[in-house]
Coordinates of C-alpha atoms and ligand atoms in Angstrom, one line a residue:
X161 CA -10.6 -142.0 189.5
X162 CA -8.6 -144.4 187.7
X163 CA -5.0 -144.6 186.5
X164 CA -5.9 -144.7 183.1
X165 CA -8.8 -141.5 183.4
X166 CA -5.4 -139.9 185.2
X167 CA -3.6 -140.4 182.6
X168 CA -5.8 -139.5 179.9
X169 CA -7.0 -136.0 181.3
X170 CA -3.1 -135.4 181.7
X171 CA -2.7 -136.0 178.2
X172 CA -5.7 -133.9 177.7
X173 CA -4.4 -130.9 179.9
X174 CA -1.0 -131.5 177.6
X175 CA -3.0 -130.7 174.6
X176 CA -4.7 -127.9 175.6
X177 CA -1.8 -126.2 176.7
X178 CA 0.0 -127.0 173.6
X179 CA -2.9 -125.5 171.7
X180 CA -3.6 -122.0 173.9
X181 CA 0.2 -121.6 174.8
X182 CA 1.3 -121.3 178.2
X183 CA -0.1 -117.7 179.4
X184 CA -3.8 -118.6 178.4
X185 CA -3.6 -122.1 180.1
X186 CA -2.3 -121.1 183.3
X187 CA -4.5 -117.8 183.4
X188 CA -7.9 -120.0 182.6
X189 CA -7.0 -123.5 182.7
X190 CA -4.7 -124.4 185.6
X191 CA -7.4 -124.9 188.2
X192 CA -9.4 -127.2 186.1
X193 CA -10.1 -130.4 187.2
X194 CA -11.7 -133.3 185.8
X195 CA -14.8 -134.9 188.0
X196 CA -16.1 -137.6 185.6
X197 CA -16.1 -139.1 182.2
X198 CA -19.1 -141.0 181.3
X199 CA -19.9 -142.4 177.8
X200 CA -19.8 -139.5 175.8
X201 CA -19.6 -137.0 178.1
X202 CA -16.8 -135.2 180.3
X203 CA -17.4 -133.6 183.3
X204 CA -15.1 -130.5 184.7
X205 CA -15.1 -128.3 187.3
X206 CA -13.4 -125.0 187.9
X207 CA -13.6 -123.0 191.0
X208 CA -15.1 -120.2 190.2
X209 CA -18.5 -119.0 188.2
X210 CA -16.5 -116.5 186.2
X211 CA -14.0 -119.2 185.2
X212 CA -16.5 -121.4 184.0
X213 CA -18.2 -118.9 181.7
X214 CA -15.5 -117.4 180.4
X215 CA -14.6 -121.2 179.4
X216 CA -17.7 -121.7 178.1
X217 CA -17.7 -118.4 176.1
X218 CA -14.1 -118.6 175.0
X219 CA -12.8 -122.4 175.0
X220 CA -15.7 -124.7 174.9
X221 CA -14.8 -125.9 171.3
X222 CA -11.5 -126.0 171.7
X223 CA -11.6 -128.2 175.1
X224 CA -13.7 -130.5 173.3
X225 CA -11.3 -131.1 170.4
X226 CA -8.4 -131.8 172.8
X227 CA -10.8 -134.3 174.8
X228 CA -11.9 -136.2 171.1
X229 CA -8.1 -136.2 170.1
X230 CA -7.7 -138.6 173.3
X231 CA -10.9 -140.2 173.3
X232 CA -13.0 -140.1 170.3
X233 CA -16.6 -140.7 171.6
X234 CA -16.8 -137.9 173.6
X235 CA -19.4 -135.3 172.8
X236 CA -19.9 -133.1 175.2
X237 CA -17.7 -131.6 178.1
X238 CA -19.7 -129.9 181.2
X239 CA -18.1 -127.4 182.9
X240 CA -19.1 -126.9 186.5
X241 CA -18.2 -124.8 189.2
X242 CA -16.9 -126.6 192.4
X243 CA -18.4 -126.0 195.6
X244 CA -15.2 -126.2 197.5
X245 CA -14.2 -124.4 200.1
X246 CA -11.8 -122.9 198.3
X247 CA -14.3 -120.7 196.6
X248 CA -14.3 -117.2 197.7
X249 CA -11.4 -117.5 199.6
X250 CA -11.4 -114.4 201.7
X251 CA -9.1 -111.3 200.5
X252 CA -6.3 -110.7 202.7
X253 CA -6.9 -108.2 205.3
X254 CA -3.8 -106.0 205.5
X255 CA -3.2 -104.1 208.4
X256 CA -3.6 -101.1 208.2
X257 CA -0.9 -98.4 208.5
X258 CA -2.3 -95.7 210.9
X259 CA -2.3 -92.0 209.3
X260 CA -1.8 -93.9 205.7
X261 CA -3.4 -91.8 203.4
X262 CA -3.8 -88.2 205.8
X263 CA -0.1 -87.8 205.7
X264 CA -0.9 -87.1 201.6
X265 CA -3.9 -85.3 202.1
X266 CA -3.6 -82.7 199.6
X267 CA -4.8 -80.0 202.4
X268 CA -7.3 -81.9 204.2
X269 CA -7.2 -83.1 207.8
X270 CA -10.3 -85.3 207.7
X271 CA -13.5 -83.8 208.8
X272 CA -15.1 -85.3 211.8
X273 CA -17.2 -87.5 209.9
X274 CA -14.2 -89.2 208.3
X275 CA -12.1 -89.7 211.4
X276 CA -15.6 -91.9 212.6
X277 CA -15.5 -93.5 209.6
X278 CA -11.9 -94.5 209.9
X279 CA -10.0 -93.7 206.8
X280 CA -6.9 -95.4 207.6
X281 CA -8.1 -99.2 207.7
X282 CA -10.3 -98.6 205.2
X283 CA -8.2 -97.2 202.7
X284 CA -5.6 -99.3 203.6
X285 CA -7.5 -102.6 202.6
X286 CA -9.2 -100.7 199.5
X287 CA -5.5 -100.2 198.4
X288 CA -4.7 -104.0 199.4
X289 CA -7.5 -105.3 197.0
X290 CA -5.7 -102.8 194.3
X291 CA -8.3 -100.0 194.2
X292 CA -7.0 -97.0 192.9
X293 CA -6.0 -94.3 195.9
X294 CA -9.0 -92.7 197.4
X295 CA -8.8 -89.0 198.5
X296 CA -10.3 -88.5 202.2
X297 CA -12.2 -85.1 201.2
X298 CA -14.3 -86.8 198.7
X299 CA -17.1 -88.6 201.0
X300 CA -20.9 -87.6 201.0
X301 CA -20.6 -85.5 203.9
X302 CA -18.5 -82.8 201.4
X303 CA -21.0 -83.4 198.4
X304 CA -23.5 -80.7 198.2
X305 CA -27.0 -81.8 196.5
X306 CA -28.5 -79.5 194.0
X307 CA -30.9 -79.8 191.2
X308 CA -28.8 -81.0 188.6
X309 CA -27.5 -83.9 190.9
X310 CA -29.9 -85.0 193.1
X311 CA -31.1 -88.3 191.8
X312 CA -27.6 -89.1 190.8
X313 CA -26.6 -88.6 194.1
X314 CA -30.0 -90.5 195.4
X315 CA -29.1 -93.6 193.3
X316 CA -25.1 -93.4 194.7
X317 CA -26.6 -93.1 198.4
X318 CA -28.6 -96.2 197.9
X319 CA -26.0 -98.5 196.1
X320 CA -23.3 -97.6 199.4
X321 CA -26.2 -98.2 202.1
X322 CA -27.1 -101.6 200.6
X323 CA -26.1 -104.5 202.4
X324 CA -24.4 -107.8 201.4
X325 CA -27.2 -110.0 200.4
X326 CA -30.1 -107.1 199.8
X327 CA -31.3 -107.2 196.0
X328 CA -29.8 -104.9 194.1
X329 CA -32.1 -101.9 192.3
X330 CA -30.7 -101.3 189.7
X331 CA -27.5 -102.6 187.9
X332 CA -25.3 -101.2 186.9
X333 CA -25.5 -97.3 187.7
X334 CA -24.2 -95.5 185.3
X335 CA -23.4 -91.6 185.7
X336 CA -22.4 -89.7 183.1
X337 CA -21.7 -85.5 183.0
X338 CA -19.0 -83.5 181.7
X339 CA -15.5 -82.4 183.2
X340 CA -15.3 -81.4 187.0
X341 CA -19.3 -82.0 187.9
X342 CA -18.5 -84.0 190.5
X343 CA -18.5 -87.7 189.1
X344 CA -15.1 -88.9 190.8
X345 CA -16.6 -86.9 194.0
X346 CA -19.4 -89.2 194.2
X347 CA -18.0 -92.4 193.2
X348 CA -15.1 -91.8 195.7
X349 CA -18.0 -91.6 198.6
X350 CA -19.8 -94.5 197.3
X351 CA -16.7 -96.3 198.0
X352 CA -15.9 -94.4 201.5
X353 CA -19.5 -95.4 202.7
X354 CA -19.8 -98.6 201.2
X355 CA -16.4 -99.5 202.9
X356 CA -16.7 -98.3 206.5
X357 CA -18.9 -101.2 207.3
X358 CA -16.9 -104.1 207.8
X359 CA -19.6 -106.4 206.2
X360 CA -19.1 -105.2 202.3
X361 CA -16.6 -104.3 199.9
X362 CA -16.4 -101.8 197.7
X363 CA -13.4 -101.5 195.2
X364 CA -12.8 -98.2 193.3
X365 CA -10.8 -98.3 190.0
X366 CA -10.3 -96.1 186.9
X367 CA -10.4 -97.4 183.9
X368 CA -7.3 -97.2 183.6
X369 CA -6.4 -99.1 186.5
X370 CA -8.3 -101.9 185.5
X371 CA -6.4 -102.1 182.2
X372 CA -3.2 -101.9 183.9
X373 CA -4.3 -104.2 186.6
X374 CA -5.3 -106.7 184.5
X375 CA -2.6 -106.9 181.7
X376 CA -0.1 -106.4 184.7
X377 CA -2.0 -109.8 186.0
X378 CA -2.3 -111.7 182.9
X379 CA 1.7 -110.9 182.1
X380 CA 2.6 -111.9 185.7
X381 CA 0.0 -115.1 185.1
X382 CA -1.8 -114.3 188.7
X383 CA -4.7 -113.4 186.5
X384 CA -7.0 -115.9 188.2
X385 CA -5.9 -114.2 191.5
X386 CA -7.2 -110.7 190.1
X387 CA -10.3 -112.7 189.5
X388 CA -10.5 -114.1 192.7
X389 CA -10.0 -110.9 194.3
X390 CA -12.8 -109.5 192.4
X391 CA -15.0 -111.9 193.1
X392 CA -14.9 -111.0 196.7
X393 CA -16.2 -107.7 195.9
X394 CA -19.7 -106.4 196.9
X395 CA -19.4 -103.3 194.7
X396 CA -17.1 -102.2 191.8
X397 CA -16.8 -98.5 191.0
X398 CA -15.5 -97.6 188.0
X399 CA -14.4 -94.1 187.0
X400 CA -14.1 -92.7 183.8
X401 CA -15.2 -95.3 181.5
X402 CA -14.1 -93.6 178.4
X403 CA -10.7 -94.4 178.5
X404 CA -11.5 -98.1 178.8
X405 CA -9.5 -99.2 175.2
X406 CA -8.5 -102.1 173.8
X407 CA -10.4 -105.5 172.3
X408 CA -9.1 -107.9 174.7
X409 CA -9.3 -105.1 177.6
X410 CA -13.2 -105.1 176.7
X411 CA -13.6 -108.6 176.2
X412 CA -12.2 -108.9 179.7
X413 CA -14.3 -106.0 181.0
X414 CA -17.7 -107.3 179.4
X415 CA -17.0 -110.4 180.9
X416 CA -16.3 -109.1 184.3
X417 CA -19.5 -107.1 184.2
X418 CA -21.5 -109.7 183.4
X419 CA -20.0 -112.1 186.2
X420 CA -21.1 -109.5 188.4
X421 CA -23.9 -108.7 187.9
X422 CA -25.0 -112.5 187.3
X423 CA -23.9 -113.0 190.8
X424 CA -26.1 -109.7 192.3
X425 CA -23.0 -107.6 192.3
X426 CA -23.5 -103.7 192.2
X427 CA -21.2 -102.3 189.5
X428 CA -21.4 -98.1 189.2
X429 CA -19.7 -96.6 186.6
X430 CA -19.1 -92.9 185.8
X431 CA -17.8 -91.5 182.4
X432 CA -18.1 -88.5 180.8
X433 CA -20.9 -89.4 178.0
X434 CA -23.7 -92.0 178.1
X435 CA -23.3 -95.3 177.1
X436 CA -24.5 -94.8 173.5
X437 CA -21.4 -92.2 173.0
X438 CA -18.8 -94.7 173.8
X439 CA -17.6 -95.0 170.6
X440 CA -14.9 -97.0 171.2
X441 CA -16.6 -99.9 172.8
X442 CA -18.2 -102.8 171.6
X443 CA -22.2 -102.8 171.0
X444 CA -22.9 -105.7 173.8
X445 CA -20.7 -103.9 176.3
X446 CA -22.8 -100.8 175.6
X447 CA -26.3 -102.1 175.5
X448 CA -25.0 -103.8 179.2
X449 CA -24.0 -100.7 180.6
X450 CA -27.4 -99.1 179.4
X451 CA -29.4 -101.3 181.1
X452 CA -29.4 -100.7 184.5
X453 CA -29.8 -97.2 185.6
X454 CA -28.6 -93.9 183.6
X455 CA -28.0 -91.1 185.3
X456 CA -26.5 -87.8 183.9
X457 CA -25.3 -84.8 186.2
X458 CA -26.1 -81.5 184.3
X459 CA -24.2 -77.8 184.7
X460 CA -23.5 -77.2 188.6
X461 CA -26.4 -74.4 189.0
X462 CA -25.3 -71.2 190.6
X463 CA -26.7 -72.4 194.1
X464 CA -24.9 -75.5 193.8
X465 CA -21.9 -73.4 193.0
X466 CA -22.3 -71.4 196.1
X467 CA -22.7 -74.1 198.2
X468 CA -19.5 -75.9 196.8
X469 CA -17.9 -72.7 197.9
X470 CA -18.9 -72.5 200.9
X471 CA -18.0 -76.4 201.9
X472 CA -14.6 -75.3 200.9
X473 CA -14.1 -72.2 202.6
X474 CA -15.6 -74.7 205.5
X475 CA -13.0 -77.5 204.9
X476 CA -9.9 -74.8 204.5
X477 CA -10.9 -73.4 207.9
X478 CA -10.3 -76.5 209.8
X479 CA -6.9 -75.6 209.5
X480 CA -7.0 -72.4 209.1
X481 CA -9.1 -70.8 211.2
X482 CA -8.6 -67.1 210.8
X483 CA -9.5 -67.9 206.9
X484 CA -12.3 -65.7 206.1
X485 CA -14.3 -65.1 202.7
X486 CA -17.2 -62.6 202.9
X487 CA -20.7 -63.8 200.9
X488 CA -20.1 -60.7 198.6
X489 CA -16.6 -62.8 197.4
X490 CA -18.5 -66.3 197.3
X491 CA -21.6 -65.0 195.3
X492 CA -19.1 -63.2 192.9
X493 CA -17.1 -66.8 192.5
X494 CA -20.8 -68.1 192.4
X495 CA -21.7 -66.1 189.6
X496 CA -18.8 -65.9 187.6
X497 CA -16.8 -69.4 188.1
X498 CA -19.2 -71.5 185.9
X499 CA -17.3 -73.8 184.7
X500 CA -16.8 -76.5 186.9
X501 CA -16.3 -78.2 190.3
X502 CA -12.4 -77.8 189.4
X503 CA -12.2 -74.1 189.1
X504 CA -14.4 -73.6 192.5
X505 CA -12.0 -76.0 194.1
X506 CA -8.5 -73.8 192.4
X507 CA -10.2 -70.5 193.1
X508 CA -10.9 -71.3 197.6
X509 CA -7.2 -72.7 197.2
X510 CA -5.7 -69.5 195.7
X511 CA -7.5 -66.8 198.1
X512 CA -6.1 -69.2 200.8
X513 CA -2.6 -68.9 199.9
X514 CA -3.1 -65.1 199.0
X515 CA -4.3 -64.4 202.9
X516 CA -2.0 -66.8 204.1
X517 CA 1.2 -65.5 202.4
X518 CA 0.3 -61.8 202.6
X519 CA -1.5 -61.8 205.7
X520 CA -4.4 -60.1 204.4
X521 CA -7.7 -60.8 204.6
X522 CA -10.1 -61.3 201.6
X523 CA -11.8 -58.9 200.1
X524 CA -14.0 -58.1 196.7
X525 CA -10.8 -56.6 194.9
X526 CA -8.2 -59.2 195.9
X527 CA -10.8 -62.0 194.6
X528 CA -11.0 -60.4 191.2
X529 CA -8.0 -59.9 190.5
X530 CA -6.6 -63.5 191.6
X531 CA -9.6 -65.5 189.9
X532 CA -9.1 -63.3 186.7
X533 CA -8.5 -66.5 184.5
X534 CA -10.6 -69.2 185.9
X535 CA -13.7 -67.2 184.4
X536 CA -14.0 -68.5 181.5
X537 CA -16.4 -67.4 178.6
X538 CA -19.8 -69.5 178.7
X539 CA -19.3 -73.3 177.6
X540 CA -20.6 -74.1 174.8
X541 CA -24.0 -76.5 175.4
X542 CA -23.3 -80.5 175.5
X543 CA -25.6 -80.7 172.4
X544 CA -26.9 -84.3 171.7
X545 CA -27.9 -85.9 168.7
X546 CA -31.5 -86.7 170.2
X547 CA -31.6 -83.1 170.1
X548 CA -30.6 -82.3 166.5
X549 CA -33.2 -85.1 165.5
X550 CA -35.8 -83.8 167.3
X551 CA -35.1 -80.2 166.5
X552 CA -34.7 -80.6 162.9
X553 CA -37.8 -83.0 162.9
X554 CA -40.0 -79.9 164.6
X555 CA -38.5 -77.5 161.8
X556 CA -39.6 -79.6 159.3
X557 CA -42.5 -81.2 160.4
X558 CA -41.5 -85.1 159.7
X559 CA -41.4 -87.0 162.9
X560 CA -37.9 -88.2 164.2
X561 CA -38.5 -91.9 163.2
X562 CA -38.8 -90.5 159.4
X563 CA -35.5 -89.2 159.9
X564 CA -34.2 -92.5 161.2
X565 CA -36.2 -94.5 158.4
X566 CA -35.0 -95.6 155.3
X567 CA -37.5 -93.8 153.3
X568 CA -36.1 -91.6 150.6
X569 CA -38.6 -89.0 149.5
X570 CA -37.2 -85.9 149.3
X571 CA -39.4 -84.2 152.1
X572 CA -37.1 -86.6 154.0
X573 CA -34.1 -86.7 152.7
X574 CA -32.8 -83.0 153.1
X575 CA -33.8 -82.8 156.8
X576 CA -31.7 -85.7 157.1
X577 CA -29.1 -84.4 155.7
X578 CA -29.2 -81.3 157.5
X579 CA -30.0 -83.0 161.1
X580 CA -26.4 -85.5 160.3
X581 CA -24.5 -82.1 158.9
X582 CA -25.2 -80.5 162.4
X583 CA -24.6 -83.8 164.3
X584 CA -21.3 -83.7 162.4
X585 CA -20.4 -79.8 163.1
X586 CA -22.1 -79.4 166.7
X587 CA -20.9 -82.4 168.2
X588 CA -17.7 -84.7 168.7
X589 CA -19.3 -87.8 167.2
X590 CA -17.2 -90.0 164.3
X591 CA -19.0 -90.1 161.1
X592 CA -19.2 -94.2 161.9
X593 CA -21.2 -93.0 165.2
X594 CA -23.3 -90.8 163.9
X595 CA -24.3 -93.2 160.7
X596 CA -25.0 -95.5 163.7
X597 CA -27.3 -93.4 165.8
X598 CA -29.9 -92.3 162.3
X599 CA -31.0 -95.9 161.9
X600 CA -27.6 -97.6 161.3
X601 CA -26.7 -96.0 158.0
X602 CA -23.1 -96.4 156.8
X603 CA -20.6 -93.3 157.5
X604 CA -19.9 -92.7 153.6
X605 CA -23.7 -91.8 153.6
X606 CA -22.9 -89.1 156.6
X607 CA -20.1 -88.0 154.8
X608 CA -22.0 -87.5 151.7
X609 CA -24.6 -85.6 153.9
X610 CA -22.2 -83.5 155.5
X611 CA -20.7 -82.6 151.7
X612 CA -23.8 -81.8 150.1
X613 CA -25.2 -79.8 153.0
X614 CA -21.5 -77.6 153.2
X615 CA -22.1 -77.2 149.4
X616 CA -25.7 -76.0 149.6
X617 CA -25.3 -73.3 152.3
X618 CA -22.2 -71.6 150.3
X619 CA -24.9 -71.2 147.4
X620 CA -28.5 -71.4 149.3
X621 CA -29.3 -68.1 151.5
X622 CA -32.4 -69.6 152.3
X623 CA -30.8 -72.7 153.5
X624 CA -28.3 -71.1 155.3
X625 CA -30.6 -69.2 157.6
X626 CA -32.4 -72.4 158.3
X627 CA -29.1 -74.2 159.3
X628 CA -28.4 -70.8 161.5
X629 CA -31.1 -70.6 163.0
X630 CA -31.3 -74.7 163.9
X631 CA -27.9 -74.0 165.5
X632 CA -29.3 -71.0 167.7
X633 CA -32.4 -73.2 168.9
X634 CA -29.9 -76.2 169.7
X635 CA -27.3 -73.6 171.7
X636 CA -29.8 -71.7 173.7
Ligands
LIG139 P1 -15.4 -85.2 187.5 O1 -14.6 -86.6 188.5 O2 -16.7 -85.4 187.2 O3 -14.7 -84.7 186.7 P2 -15.1 -84.4 190.5 O4 -15.7 -85.2 191.2 O5 -13.2 -84.3 190.1 O6 -15.5 -84.0 189.2 O7 -15.2 -83.1 191.0 C1 -14.4 -81.7 190.5 C2 -14.2 -80.8 191.6 O8 -15.5 -80.2 192.0 C3 -13.5 -81.7 192.7 O9 -13.1 -80.8 193.9 C4 -15.3 -82.0 193.7 O10 -14.8 -82.0 195.2 C5 -15.9 -80.8 193.5 N1 -17.3 -80.9 193.3 C6 -17.9 -81.1 191.9 N2 -19.2 -81.5 192.4 C7 -19.4 -81.2 193.8 C8 -20.6 -81.4 194.5 N3 -21.9 -81.6 194.1 N4 -20.5 -80.8 195.7 C9 -19.0 -80.9 196.4 N5 -18.3 -80.8 195.6 C10 -18.2 -80.8 194.4
LIG140 MG1 -13.2 -87.8 187.4

C-alpha cells in the first residue's frame, strides 16, 4: 500500500472516530484494516465474522460517508473477514485450582460421576471464560426424568453429546417452564457434560451475566475481547432469558445469537415462558428464538417428585450415612409438596437438619410438622392465550381464526371481546401483548373489550354464567 493510501486511510479512521465516538470506535473499528482501494470500491477487513456483520448492519453508511469525504468517487465499501492466524485465538486456559468449587459446594461432596468428569478444571476454565458459577450437583446424573421433562431432557442430552463440527439439529434449543421445574438443573447439566471432554467449550451464562458482562466490557473497552471469547464457544447456554432487558443489550444479544447460529454453534436458552410471551423482547429476537426447537417442561408429576426426593436423600446420604427417610414419609412429601423442585429440596434439607440436630430418626409425624409451611394450596394452572382462544371459540362455535380476524360481525365480536377479557384477567400478559396475540390489534382495542365485558358481566347474568363456565374449563 502506498504512503498516500496509508495517509488517506488514517484520515478516514480519524473521521470515523470523531463521528462515532471513542468508545464505539475502539469496540468495533480498532482492528479494521484497509486491504485495497480500487476505482470506486474500498476493501476493508476485520478479524471476525461477528464484527463484519455488526459493522455491516450498523455502520455501513457511516463508513462509506467517511470515505467519500476523502475520496468522493468511492461508492462501495466491502468488508471481509481476515483469515489471519489471529482469528479465533484460543481462549486462555487457566491452571485449575483443585477443589475450586468443592469448598463452596452447598452440602454436596461431588458424586462419583462428577468426580470422574473432574469438576475443578471444568469449572475453573468455565469461570475463566466469564461463565456464571456452576453448581456441581446439577448434572445429568442427578436429573430425574419423568413424563413432563422427557423431551427437554432428550434434547439437552443430544446437545451435550454433540461433537465439534457435528451439524446442529435444532438451534436454538429453547426450554421453558415455571419456577423450580428444573431449567437451571438441565442447563447446568449440559454445561458440565459438554465441558467434560476437552474438545468442546460450553459457556453457561445467566441473562443478567450476559448483560453485565457486555456492559462492563464496553465500559472497559474490551468488547472485542468479549466477542472473541464468545467466538471460541461451541455451545452458548443462557439461563433466565426473561431477564434480558434494554435495547442495546437486546441488539447485542440478537447479534450474538445470529452470529453463533450462522457459524453453526449451538445455542441453548431457558426462560419462564415461551418466546412469544417474552414481551420486552424485540420481535426479531422472539422469532429467532422460536425458530429452533421450543420445549416446555410441565409441572412435576407425583412420580417425578418422588424420584427427585429419593435422589436428594441419596445425595445427602453420601455425607450423612445414617440419614434415612422411610418410604411412607417420602410418599407423603411427594403427595403434598406439589409446588416445585426447590421446595422438595428444602423439605429434605429440613428433615436432615432436624434429624441431625436432635439425633432422632425421621418419622411421618416429624415430617408433617417440619414441612407444614412448604405445603401450598394448589398452584393455579398457567393459562395460555391460545387455550383461551380455543375454549372460547369452541363455546361460541366460531373458529380461532375468526377470533383473530378483522371480521366485525356480531357473532364474532362478542366472543372476541370475551376472549380478550379472559386473557387480561387470567394471564399476566399486558394489553399490547394481548392485542398482538389477537391478530395484531391495538392495546386500546383490548382495553375497550375488557371494559365492555366487565360492565356487561355486572348486568347480564347469562353472560356472567358463561364467563364463569369458561373460567372453570380453563382452570381444570
Ligand atoms: P428452575 O431453574 O426451573 O427454576 P431448578 O433447575 O433450579 O429450577 O430446580 C429447582 C430444584 O429442583 C433444584 O434443586 C433441582 O435440582 C430440582 N429439580 C427440578 N427438576 C428436577 C429433576 N427432574 N430431577 C432432579 N432434580 C430436579
Ligand atoms: Mg433457574
